[in-house]
Amino acid sequence: MAGTHLPEKWRAYADTMRDGLSTRKAGERIGVDHKPAWRWRHTVMAFLAPTEQPPLGGIVEADGTYFRRNFKGSKPIGRRARKHW
């Protein structure tokens, strides 16, 4: 709560979290937009989360790959272009 612009609304926001409201409904109830309500929720959840993560064990799977660079058209593909009639 230190350094926030609306410290007086944190207790009311904690009540909305206890009631299980969505961030949009919580924001409507306490009079703020859903974006700061979302940030507040993640701030509270990060504070309540355990600090030490257990190591991975057993079978771990990863699916999908993300490349930041687009290779489209940057190198030859080794065949002639197709003709589209």
mmCIF file of C-alpha atoms in Angstrom:
data_model
loop_
_atom_site.group_PDB
_atom_site.id
_atom_site.type_symbol
_atom_site.label_atom_id
_atom_site.label_comp_id
_atom_site.label_asym_id
_atom_site.label_seq_id
_atom_site.Cartn_x
_atom_site.Cartn_y
_atom_site.Cartn_z
ATOM 1 C CA MET A 1 0.000 0.000 0.000
ATOM 2 C CA ALA A 2 2.991 2.277 0.420
ATOM 3 C CA GLY A 3 3.179 4.808 -2.372
ATOM 4 C CA THR A 4 -0.315 4.188 -3.746
ATOM 5 C CA HIS A 5 -2.543 7.082 -4.686
ATOM 6 C CA LEU A 6 -5.682 5.642 -3.092
ATOM 7 C CA PRO A 7 -4.670 4.073 0.259
ATOM 8 C CA GLU A 8 -8.144 4.648 1.705
ATOM 9 C CA LYS A 9 -9.682 2.237 -0.834
ATOM 10 C CA TRP A 10 -7.433 -0.739 -0.052
ATOM 11 C CA ARG A 11 -9.571 -2.017 2.848
ATOM 12 C CA ALA A 12 -12.681 -1.926 0.667
ATOM 13 C CA TYR A 13 -10.748 -3.682 -2.093
ATOM 14 C CA ALA A 14 -9.613 -6.382 0.344
ATOM 15 C CA ASP A 15 -13.298 -6.943 1.159
ATOM 16 C CA THR A 16 -14.090 -7.429 -2.525
ATOM 17 C CA MET A 17 -11.283 -9.996 -2.791
ATOM 18 C CA ARG A 18 -12.679 -11.825 0.234
ATOM 19 C CA ASP A 19 -16.114 -11.825 -1.433
ATOM 20 C CA GLY A 20 -14.594 -13.326 -4.596
ATOM 21 C CA LEU A 21 -15.622 -10.547 -6.974
ATOM 22 C CA SER A 22 -14.016 -10.117 -10.375
ATOM 23 C CA THR A 23 -11.678 -7.185 -10.814
ATOM 24 C CA ARG A 24 -14.245 -5.380 -12.950
ATOM 25 C CA LYS A 25 -16.983 -5.727 -10.306
ATOM 26 C CA ALA A 26 -14.542 -4.906 -7.519
ATOM 27 C CA GLY A 27 -13.534 -1.731 -9.332
ATOM 28 C CA GLU A 28 -17.174 -0.741 -9.762
ATOM 29 C CA ARG A 29 -17.883 -1.332 -6.067
ATOM 30 C CA ILE A 30 -15.011 0.794 -4.764
ATOM 31 C CA GLY A 31 -15.110 3.431 -7.505
ATOM 32 C CA VAL A 32 -11.960 2.743 -9.535
ATOM 33 C CA ASP A 33 -11.379 1.445 -13.035
ATOM 34 C CA HIS A 34 -10.838 -2.287 -13.554
ATOM 35 C CA LYS A 35 -7.187 -1.756 -14.558
ATOM 36 C CA PRO A 36 -5.934 -0.528 -11.162
ATOM 37 C CA ALA A 37 -8.137 -3.157 -9.511
ATOM 38 C CA TRP A 38 -6.345 -5.799 -11.576
ATOM 39 C CA ARG A 39 -2.923 -4.402 -10.618
ATOM 40 C CA TRP A 40 -3.917 -4.292 -6.956
ATOM 41 C CA ARG A 41 -5.079 -7.900 -7.076
ATOM 42 C CA HIS A 42 -1.780 -9.043 -8.529
ATOM 43 C CA THR A 43 0.141 -6.974 -5.983
ATOM 44 C CA VAL A 44 -1.744 -8.648 -3.134
ATOM 45 C CA MET A 45 -1.411 -12.112 -4.664
ATOM 46 C CA ALA A 46 2.346 -11.642 -5.201
ATOM 47 C CA PHE A 47 2.708 -10.611 -1.570
ATOM 48 C CA LEU A 48 0.761 -13.655 -0.355
ATOM 49 C CA ALA A 49 2.539 -16.127 -2.652
ATOM 50 C CA PRO A 50 5.194 -18.373 -1.141
ATOM 51 C CA THR A 51 8.666 -16.972 -1.689
ATOM 52 C CA GLU A 52 10.415 -20.261 -2.391
ATOM 53 C CA GLN A 53 9.286 -22.347 -5.355
ATOM 54 C CA PRO A 54 9.673 -26.110 -5.079
ATOM 55 C CA PRO A 55 11.966 -27.680 -7.692
ATOM 56 C CA LEU A 56 10.400 -29.367 -10.674
ATOM 57 C CA GLY A 57 10.141 -33.102 -10.420
ATOM 58 C CA GLY A 58 8.875 -35.998 -12.460
ATOM 59 C CA ILE A 59 8.017 -35.555 -16.108
ATOM 60 C CA VAL A 60 8.073 -31.961 -17.335
ATOM 61 C CA GLU A 61 6.700 -31.127 -20.773
ATOM 62 C CA ALA A 62 6.962 -27.943 -22.781
ATOM 63 C CA ASP A 63 4.749 -27.238 -25.768
ATOM 64 C CA GLY A 64 5.193 -24.624 -28.455
ATOM 65 C CA THR A 65 8.023 -22.357 -29.444
ATOM 66 C CA TYR A 66 8.002 -18.594 -29.756
ATOM 67 C CA PHE A 67 10.407 -16.792 -32.070
ATOM 68 C CA ARG A 68 10.665 -13.031 -31.851
ATOM 69 C CA ARG A 69 12.043 -12.807 -35.393
ATOM 70 C CA ASN A 70 9.931 -13.368 -38.467
ATOM 71 C CA PHE A 71 11.874 -15.384 -41.049
ATOM 72 C CA LYS A 72 9.293 -14.939 -43.791
ATOM 73 C CA GLY A 73 11.026 -13.902 -46.994
ATOM 74 C CA SER A 74 14.442 -13.578 -45.391
ATOM 75 C CA LYS A 75 16.139 -16.581 -46.972
ATOM 76 C CA PRO A 76 15.631 -18.866 -49.979
ATOM 77 C CA ILE A 77 13.530 -21.944 -49.309
ATOM 78 C CA GLY A 78 15.286 -24.229 -51.807
ATOM 79 C CA ARG A 79 12.510 -24.622 -54.382
ATOM 80 C CA ARG A 80 10.907 -22.664 -57.161
ATOM 81 C CA ALA A 81 7.885 -20.540 -56.435
ATOM 82 C CA ARG A 82 4.497 -22.124 -57.042
ATOM 83 C CA LYS A 83 2.297 -20.802 -59.795
ATOM 84 C CA HIS A 84 -1.184 -19.800 -58.710
ATOM 85 C CA TRP A 85 -3.511 -19.750 -61.699
#
